[in-house]
Amino acid sequence: MVKKMINFKAIEKKWQGKWEKGKAFVAKDNVKGKKKFYVLEQYPYPSGSGLHMGHAFIYTIGDIFARFKRMQGYNVMHPMGFDSFGLPAENAAIKNKSHPRKFTDEAIKNFIKQMKGFGLSYDWDRMLKSHDPAYYKWDQWIFLKMLESGLAYRKKAGVNFCPKCNTVLANEQVVDGKCWRHEDTNVEVKQLEQWFLKTTDYADELLSGLDKLDEWPEMIKTLQRNWIGKSEGTEVDFEVGDEKKISNAIIIHGFAASGREETINERHWLTWIKDKLERKGIKTFVPLMPHVSTPKYNEWKAELEKLNKQIDERSILIGHSAGGAFLLRWLSETNKKINKLILVAPGGKHKKAYKVLNSGLYDFNLNAKIKDNVDEISIFISNDEVHRIENAEKYARDLGAKLIRLDERGHFLDRQMGTKEFPELLNEIVSGKKWKVFTTRVDTLFGATFLVVSAQHPELMSLVTSDRKREVEAFLKKVKSTKDEDRDRMNKEGVFTGSYAKHPLTGERIPIWTGNFVVSDYGSGIVMGVPAHDARDWDFAKKYGLKIKQVIEGDVSKEAYVVYGKLINSEGFSGLSSEEAKEHITIALNEKGLGRKKVAYKLRDWLISRQRFWGTPIPIIYCDNCGIQPVREKDLPVKLPENIKFQGVENPLKGNNNFVNVKCWKCGKMGRRETDTMDTFVDSSWYFLRYLDSKNKNKIFEKKKADYWMPIDLYIGGKEHATMHDIYFRFYTKFLSDLGLVSVREPAKRLFTQGFIYGEDGKKMSKSLGNVIVPEIAAKKYGVDGVRLFLVSVAGPDKDFSWSEEGAQGSLRFVLKVWDYFSDLKLGKSSKKLEHYVNKGIRTIGIDIENMKYNLAVIKLRELFGVIEKEGAGKKDLESFLKMFGLFCPHIAEELWSKIGGKGFVSLSTWPEFDEKKIDDKIEEADKALEKTVNDIGQILKLVEGKGGKAEKIYLYVLPQELKSYDENALGEKMGLKVKVYAVNDKNKYDPSGKSGKVKPGRPGIYVE
RNA sequence: GCGGGGGUGCCGGAGUGGUCAAACGGGCUGGACUCAAGAUCCAGUGUGCUUAGUGCCUACCUAGGUUCGAAUCCUAGUCCCCGCACCA
């Protein structure tokens, strides 16, 4: 009987202190003669509210395993740290006009205290914090390496923007399409330059690698496969544009400082292109502008307008450098409409253009008039003319122009190009644009009767003819204003762009539409519509009266559309099966240079820019001279400033001159720092490697150490990370492996996803519902050990479950029972029977732990304890029991261990071995039989007593070989009556009603008197 | 729509071909202890029949099937949960 509660607190403190002092759980590198084992739980965000039950749960799961492996003789790595960058600390700082670091440091302190109080066997010496400059320095270092490898790049992207906050929001701050601070304000999608990591470069390996991860949950792998979404298909080129529309071309040269005005038009590609165009019947003018070295806008204007008669809606205007700027100004003022404008390395208001700045050529606004006057605008820029890129991007953005980036053309002068030829320009002028369309159903290519371009496609406007402009723009406006939550239910809608594409095989003209249902960043953002064989295309065609052409056998009238079958109406390909046709048509396209095999992924590159303060600064300097410059390695880390002022929710780095203003290391002039910080998922993408050498100041980590410990043998975390962290950390591992920093290509051998804990009411724990159970408080009631035990008793740790006070009581009862038994200990001898149960227990419990079926292990432990209580046990048996018990209840186990004179820590003792020979299932069978017999007797007694009779003595008749299983005294004691046992073949037995005739194996005959 | 997981007793949850009327915990009922409550301990806890107990019947979402034998395997249906979602 339990007499009193245990003083849990005192025992917990005592042993936690001893473990720490004894450095019980400190991991040593490269221990000889021991196999390593790396157990890791995902490190937490240190929130101000401290450890919650979910934390307690996941850490208990990992702790049990770490303890198990340690006892099994492994060299165990079990570290812990903090994912300490993030929004909550920043918000707290905004609210309190303080620094996020303050909150974070306090929260971490509290976390460590609580974690230590929970008896978790971490190696605290390796602790790391992502907000520590010594840590995030390496975030930045990896970023620079990615930049070098072309894996980090900058691109325009849609981000969530709240017009009331006047800032970009993180995804987490968008709730149902609204701002988290302004429930009535729809978040807008804004196009901004952002940094990306090219996860797509590893898409294939991220996918194929899953097959080898046989110790990962199928569900997680499936989610990742889905997310990566590989599909193999064909990319088909559809030519768009109409040569006949162009009657002439006018090329305006640029500024030439050296003078030599009379020869400027002889230079570089101007004459070459004129020649080519005229051969194609396009009249080409290359006027010589006055005063090439000291240009004046009005003079140039007058010169151009000499050609006024020639300039009309079928003209193409081409401007090189300052000539491009000139054309922009002219087009922003004139009423002339032209077909197309092509700018080659256009000038901008740039310091290098010092002389031209006063020319008036640059005095223009990128106004709506330009867009109205010109059907299509293209801009050529060379990637090595860095200082011009930003400007070109701005033009392209503001004008809705197509930006064509080429390599190594400098300023497009012949001496930089090494030739006077410029075929890309020619192509841009004469042939229509080729629009790449991705399809997995190229077999239905002959049934393509329209194309649909995504409404968000950056080059959409170049397709829209002037007569369709108004309608398209209205449509785009409507698409843009549709709220996120309505988008699901939004019908497939679209409008005609006015353009036609040439079918690559039939040459047919097929209309190009734009539609709200085409995703801009998958494939090429354009789909071919095959209404006869695709449900969505069918609906679209029906709605807008588009042509439907059947190319696969089957009854379209019945099924609306047919999906697979034999081809018809497909020229030479008719008769082929869909599968064959895919192959053959791709080959045919390939021969014409109009198509190729292509793999498309749903996986997108990882946008890591966050317009937030509390994160790792992106180590980039923007220099007007040198363009985008990475911070030099030796200048790392780029530290977050201590002295900051929050103004609203605006990132305080922006207005922080000390931070922003920085000398460009290349040219020495003042540049400005990138003020965006990295997504915090970056920090957690490689922390598991830093633990292995967490104090290294010179290197990210020592390869030898990393190779010793990696991979993580058991990684424990939440299912919710399936398509985020669980992909990112694999991506980072592959990249770091490619850098030669670590050998493994997969970070975690085994992944375990823990379940979710709900409140007693089965609902999510939340303050507002009042159903939150805080581990620290629960531990006061049930002891840390009681809480730990309960957490893994209810169900398998991968399952969701609800907290239950009654259940926790049950666990506490068991702990108390064990405690009592040891308090009042009489050492016995281990009987054969006990040995059987102990050895079997060791065997099965070990298997259950290994399989992470802790709940089953606990059940077996309880059963074993039941036997020990009944049968009594020797010291060795009790030791074995405590060793196993200690995984779940380490404090109590240590206390009891020392009580029975165990040496050292039970936590560091060796896992008990079982002796197969001592496991004898017959003992168990006999036990069960005996139990059943007792039960039977009980029932008979009840009946006898119910009839008013009174039993005095019980006679049992058993098979001779079972005789020793039935102990008269023990049975008698149990029943409270005298019991006599006879073997059935006993001649002298007393058996008045012939009950011995009923005897079966394991079933004795019973007679009650 | 696509993909994944799952429906077991009053509840949570074991169990993936026989040893299953179904582990273990909780609840509930009865008993012991107690002045009493709590705690603790013991017993019971599908139905109907049968027997002084050992026997049968009905039961693991529903309906079929495979098998000597199914909660467990197969087929169809149904309901629930989760993930991705107009992915060409």
Tab-separated table of C-alpha atoms in Angstrom, chain A residues 61-295:
chain	number	residue	atom	x	y	z
A	61	ILE	CA	10.890	10.424	-27.065
A	62	GLY	CA	14.445	11.282	-28.033
A	63	ASP	CA	15.749	11.007	-24.511
A	64	ILE	CA	14.463	7.495	-24.041
A	65	PHE	CA	16.187	6.423	-27.214
A	66	ALA	CA	19.424	8.198	-26.387
A	67	ARG	CA	19.508	6.556	-22.973
A	68	PHE	CA	18.753	3.200	-24.530
A	69	LYS	CA	21.580	3.471	-27.050
A	70	ARG	CA	23.984	4.736	-24.431
A	71	MET	CA	23.242	1.712	-22.271
A	72	GLN	CA	23.650	-0.525	-25.258
A	73	GLY	CA	27.237	0.678	-25.458
A	74	TYR	CA	27.030	3.224	-28.236
A	75	ASN	CA	28.927	6.473	-28.227
A	76	VAL	CA	25.868	8.682	-28.220
A	77	MET	CA	25.545	12.208	-29.550
A	78	HIS	CA	22.481	13.900	-28.145
A	79	PRO	CA	22.762	17.676	-28.391
A	80	MET	CA	20.314	20.525	-28.048
A	81	GLY	CA	20.193	24.126	-29.191
A	82	PHE	CA	17.849	26.935	-30.131
A	83	ASP	CA	16.247	28.110	-33.340
A	84	SER	CA	16.368	31.551	-31.903
A	85	PHE	CA	15.679	33.877	-34.810
A	86	GLY	CA	12.090	34.600	-35.612
A	87	LEU	CA	9.057	36.768	-35.491
A	88	PRO	CA	7.709	36.454	-31.941
A	89	ALA	CA	10.830	37.981	-30.390
A	90	GLU	CA	10.723	40.767	-32.954
A	91	ASN	CA	7.089	41.467	-32.250
A	92	ALA	CA	7.730	41.520	-28.539
A	93	ALA	CA	10.525	43.985	-29.157
A	94	ILE	CA	8.302	46.210	-31.301
A	95	LYS	CA	5.674	46.189	-28.616
A	96	ASN	CA	8.088	46.975	-25.821
A	97	LYS	CA	10.453	49.174	-27.819
A	98	SER	CA	13.285	46.892	-26.962
A	99	HIS	CA	15.725	44.571	-28.707
A	100	PRO	CA	14.660	41.088	-29.786
A	101	ARG	CA	17.933	39.718	-28.474
A	102	LYS	CA	16.868	40.583	-24.966
A	103	PHE	CA	13.716	38.532	-25.191
A	104	THR	CA	15.481	35.725	-26.904
A	105	ASP	CA	18.260	35.438	-24.371
A	106	GLU	CA	15.773	35.422	-21.525
A	107	ALA	CA	13.599	32.828	-23.192
A	108	ILE	CA	16.587	30.584	-23.832
A	109	LYS	CA	17.667	30.803	-20.232
A	110	ASN	CA	14.238	29.723	-19.156
A	111	PHE	CA	14.167	26.917	-21.702
A	112	ILE	CA	17.463	25.508	-20.561
A	113	LYS	CA	16.349	25.569	-16.968
A	114	GLN	CA	13.152	23.744	-17.816
A	115	MET	CA	14.848	21.236	-20.067
A	116	LYS	CA	17.419	20.405	-17.455
A	117	GLY	CA	14.597	20.076	-14.969
A	118	PHE	CA	13.053	17.483	-17.206
A	119	GLY	CA	15.993	15.137	-16.862
A	120	LEU	CA	16.859	15.193	-20.544
A	121	SER	CA	20.228	13.642	-21.208
A	122	TYR	CA	21.722	16.283	-23.465
A	123	ASP	CA	25.313	17.150	-24.033
A	124	TRP	CA	24.908	20.801	-23.143
A	125	ASP	CA	28.509	21.583	-24.027
A	126	ARG	CA	27.553	21.602	-27.687
A	127	MET	CA	24.609	23.928	-27.353
A	128	LEU	CA	24.132	26.411	-30.176
A	129	LYS	CA	21.854	29.354	-30.824
A	130	SER	CA	21.046	30.563	-34.319
A	131	HIS	CA	20.980	34.204	-33.266
A	132	ASP	CA	24.585	33.960	-32.104
A	133	PRO	CA	26.859	35.736	-34.611
A	134	ALA	CA	29.258	32.820	-34.221
A	135	TYR	CA	26.509	30.663	-35.663
A	136	TYR	CA	24.904	32.866	-38.272
A	137	LYS	CA	28.291	33.806	-39.606
A	138	TRP	CA	28.248	30.364	-41.158
A	139	ASP	CA	24.743	30.848	-42.517
A	140	GLN	CA	26.200	33.773	-44.386
A	141	TRP	CA	29.254	31.815	-45.385
A	142	ILE	CA	27.113	29.069	-46.910
A	143	PHE	CA	25.090	31.706	-48.696
A	144	LEU	CA	28.261	33.089	-50.289
A	145	LYS	CA	29.247	29.596	-51.348
A	146	MET	CA	25.853	29.146	-52.919
A	147	LEU	CA	26.249	32.436	-54.698
A	148	GLU	CA	29.546	31.247	-56.104
A	149	SER	CA	27.947	28.024	-57.204
A	150	GLY	CA	25.075	29.838	-58.846
A	151	LEU	CA	22.646	28.376	-56.354
A	152	ALA	CA	21.743	31.700	-54.812
A	153	TYR	CA	20.246	34.264	-57.133
A	154	ARG	CA	18.104	37.334	-57.169
A	155	LYS	CA	14.798	37.499	-58.952
A	156	LYS	CA	11.567	39.371	-58.970
A	157	ALA	CA	8.860	37.603	-57.090
A	158	GLY	CA	5.428	38.170	-55.775
A	159	VAL	CA	5.416	38.744	-52.035
A	160	ASN	CA	2.661	39.435	-49.552
A	161	PHE	CA	2.198	43.092	-48.914
A	162	CYS	CA	-0.104	44.833	-46.476
A	163	PRO	CA	-1.017	48.341	-47.681
A	164	LYS	CA	-1.892	49.477	-44.183
A	165	CYS	CA	1.357	48.341	-42.596
A	166	ASN	CA	3.135	49.511	-45.688
A	167	THR	CA	5.427	46.512	-45.553
A	168	VAL	CA	5.898	43.043	-46.776
A	169	LEU	CA	4.586	40.269	-44.582
A	170	ALA	CA	5.877	36.818	-43.993
A	171	ASN	CA	3.574	34.042	-45.050
A	172	GLU	CA	2.847	33.306	-41.425
A	173	GLN	CA	1.529	36.788	-41.046
A	174	VAL	CA	-1.080	36.276	-43.666
A	175	VAL	CA	-4.247	34.830	-42.215
A	176	ASP	CA	-6.871	33.797	-44.744
A	177	GLY	CA	-5.564	36.310	-47.225
A	178	LYS	CA	-5.700	39.148	-44.704
A	179	CYS	CA	-3.095	40.973	-42.717
A	180	TRP	CA	-2.647	39.633	-39.207
A	181	ARG	CA	-2.776	43.133	-37.813
A	182	HIS	CA	-5.566	44.383	-40.009
A	183	GLU	CA	-8.249	41.798	-40.260
A	184	ASP	CA	-10.119	43.932	-42.747
A	185	THR	CA	-7.204	44.386	-45.103
A	186	ASN	CA	-6.500	42.077	-47.976
A	187	VAL	CA	-2.892	41.231	-48.499
A	188	GLU	CA	-1.686	42.222	-51.939
A	189	VAL	CA	0.800	40.434	-54.044
A	190	LYS	CA	3.658	42.746	-54.873
A	191	GLN	CA	6.498	42.129	-57.236
A	192	LEU	CA	9.845	42.587	-55.515
A	193	GLU	CA	13.444	41.596	-56.066
A	194	GLN	CA	14.124	38.704	-53.755
A	195	TRP	CA	16.861	36.217	-53.040
A	196	PHE	CA	16.291	32.617	-53.930
A	197	LEU	CA	18.099	29.376	-53.348
A	198	LYS	CA	17.980	27.008	-56.234
A	199	THR	CA	16.514	23.967	-54.584
A	200	THR	CA	15.306	22.927	-58.008
A	201	ASP	CA	18.872	22.127	-58.984
A	202	TYR	CA	18.678	19.242	-56.579
A	203	ALA	CA	15.098	18.291	-57.364
A	204	ASP	CA	16.061	15.055	-58.997
A	205	GLU	CA	18.305	13.894	-56.207
A	206	LEU	CA	15.866	15.043	-53.568
A	207	LEU	CA	13.345	12.810	-55.250
A	208	SER	CA	15.423	9.746	-56.025
A	209	GLY	CA	17.119	9.905	-52.634
A	210	LEU	CA	13.786	9.158	-50.997
A	211	ASP	CA	13.878	5.606	-52.253
A	212	LYS	CA	16.905	4.904	-50.134
A	213	LEU	CA	15.443	6.397	-46.976
A	214	ASP	CA	13.799	3.190	-45.878
A	215	GLU	CA	13.643	4.272	-42.257
A	216	TRP	CA	11.555	7.333	-43.003
A	217	PRO	CA	7.788	7.276	-42.612
A	218	GLU	CA	6.116	6.461	-45.899
A	219	MET	CA	3.792	9.369	-45.388
A	220	ILE	CA	6.582	11.913	-45.243
A	221	LYS	CA	8.222	10.485	-48.326
A	222	THR	CA	4.949	10.551	-50.183
A	223	LEU	CA	4.388	14.172	-49.229
A	224	GLN	CA	7.841	15.052	-50.497
A	225	ARG	CA	7.360	13.172	-53.736
A	226	ASN	CA	4.131	15.024	-54.216
A	227	TRP	CA	5.707	18.319	-53.420
A	228	ILE	CA	8.631	17.839	-55.763
A	229	GLY	CA	6.091	16.734	-58.333
A	230	LYS	CA	8.263	15.484	-61.120
A	231	SER	CA	6.582	15.048	-64.456
A	232	GLU	CA	8.188	14.124	-67.698
A	233	GLY	CA	6.912	15.626	-70.870
A	234	THR	CA	7.801	17.636	-73.911
A	235	GLU	CA	8.524	21.274	-74.390
A	236	VAL	CA	7.005	22.513	-77.621
A	237	ASP	CA	7.876	25.789	-79.307
A	238	PHE	CA	5.004	27.801	-80.638
A	239	GLU	CA	6.055	30.660	-82.825
A	240	VAL	CA	4.132	33.835	-82.278
A	241	GLY	CA	4.166	36.975	-84.337
A	242	ASP	CA	3.568	37.943	-87.874
A	243	GLU	CA	6.352	39.013	-90.209
A	244	LYS	CA	3.977	40.658	-92.576
A	245	LYS	CA	3.063	43.229	-90.008
A	246	ILE	CA	6.496	44.763	-90.209
A	247	SER	CA	7.149	47.139	-93.044
A	248	ASN	CA	10.338	48.835	-91.954
A	249	ALA	CA	12.938	49.132	-89.257
A	250	ILE	CA	14.681	52.233	-87.945
A	251	ILE	CA	17.870	51.881	-85.988
A	252	ILE	CA	19.188	54.669	-83.791
A	253	HIS	CA	22.814	54.468	-82.780
A	254	GLY	CA	24.201	55.597	-79.474
A	255	PHE	CA	26.511	58.218	-78.162
A	256	ALA	CA	30.144	58.205	-79.210
A	257	ALA	CA	32.554	60.231	-77.148
A	258	SER	CA	35.337	60.032	-79.678
A	259	GLY	CA	33.483	61.872	-82.389
A	260	ARG	CA	34.196	60.352	-85.806
A	261	GLU	CA	30.573	60.943	-86.474
A	262	GLU	CA	30.698	60.137	-90.135
A	263	THR	CA	31.685	56.545	-89.532
A	264	ILE	CA	29.498	55.639	-86.637
A	265	ASN	CA	26.971	53.881	-88.728
A	266	GLU	CA	29.639	51.719	-90.271
A	267	ARG	CA	30.382	50.348	-86.889
A	268	HIS	CA	29.483	47.036	-85.342
A	269	TRP	CA	26.191	45.383	-86.115
A	270	LEU	CA	24.309	48.328	-87.556
A	271	THR	CA	25.312	47.647	-91.155
A	272	TRP	CA	25.156	43.940	-90.726
A	273	ILE	CA	21.596	44.000	-89.543
A	274	LYS	CA	20.527	46.492	-92.175
A	275	ASP	CA	21.825	44.175	-94.839
A	276	LYS	CA	20.033	41.153	-93.414
A	277	LEU	CA	16.745	42.970	-93.032
A	278	GLU	CA	16.721	44.444	-96.465
A	279	ARG	CA	17.283	41.029	-97.914
A	280	LYS	CA	14.100	40.010	-96.171
A	281	GLY	CA	12.297	42.892	-97.751
A	282	ILE	CA	12.213	45.044	-94.672
A	283	LYS	CA	13.183	48.575	-95.470
A	284	THR	CA	15.806	49.624	-92.953
A	285	PHE	CA	16.930	53.092	-91.993
A	286	VAL	CA	20.066	53.812	-90.023
A	287	PRO	CA	19.988	57.567	-89.738
A	288	LEU	CA	23.123	59.374	-88.627
A	289	MET	CA	22.177	61.536	-85.706
A	290	PRO	CA	23.695	64.984	-85.425
A	291	HIS	CA	26.540	65.736	-83.025
A	292	VAL	CA	27.197	62.251	-81.883
A	293	SER	CA	29.652	63.299	-79.207
A	294	THR	CA	27.545	66.211	-77.963
A	295	PRO	CA	23.989	65.139	-78.619
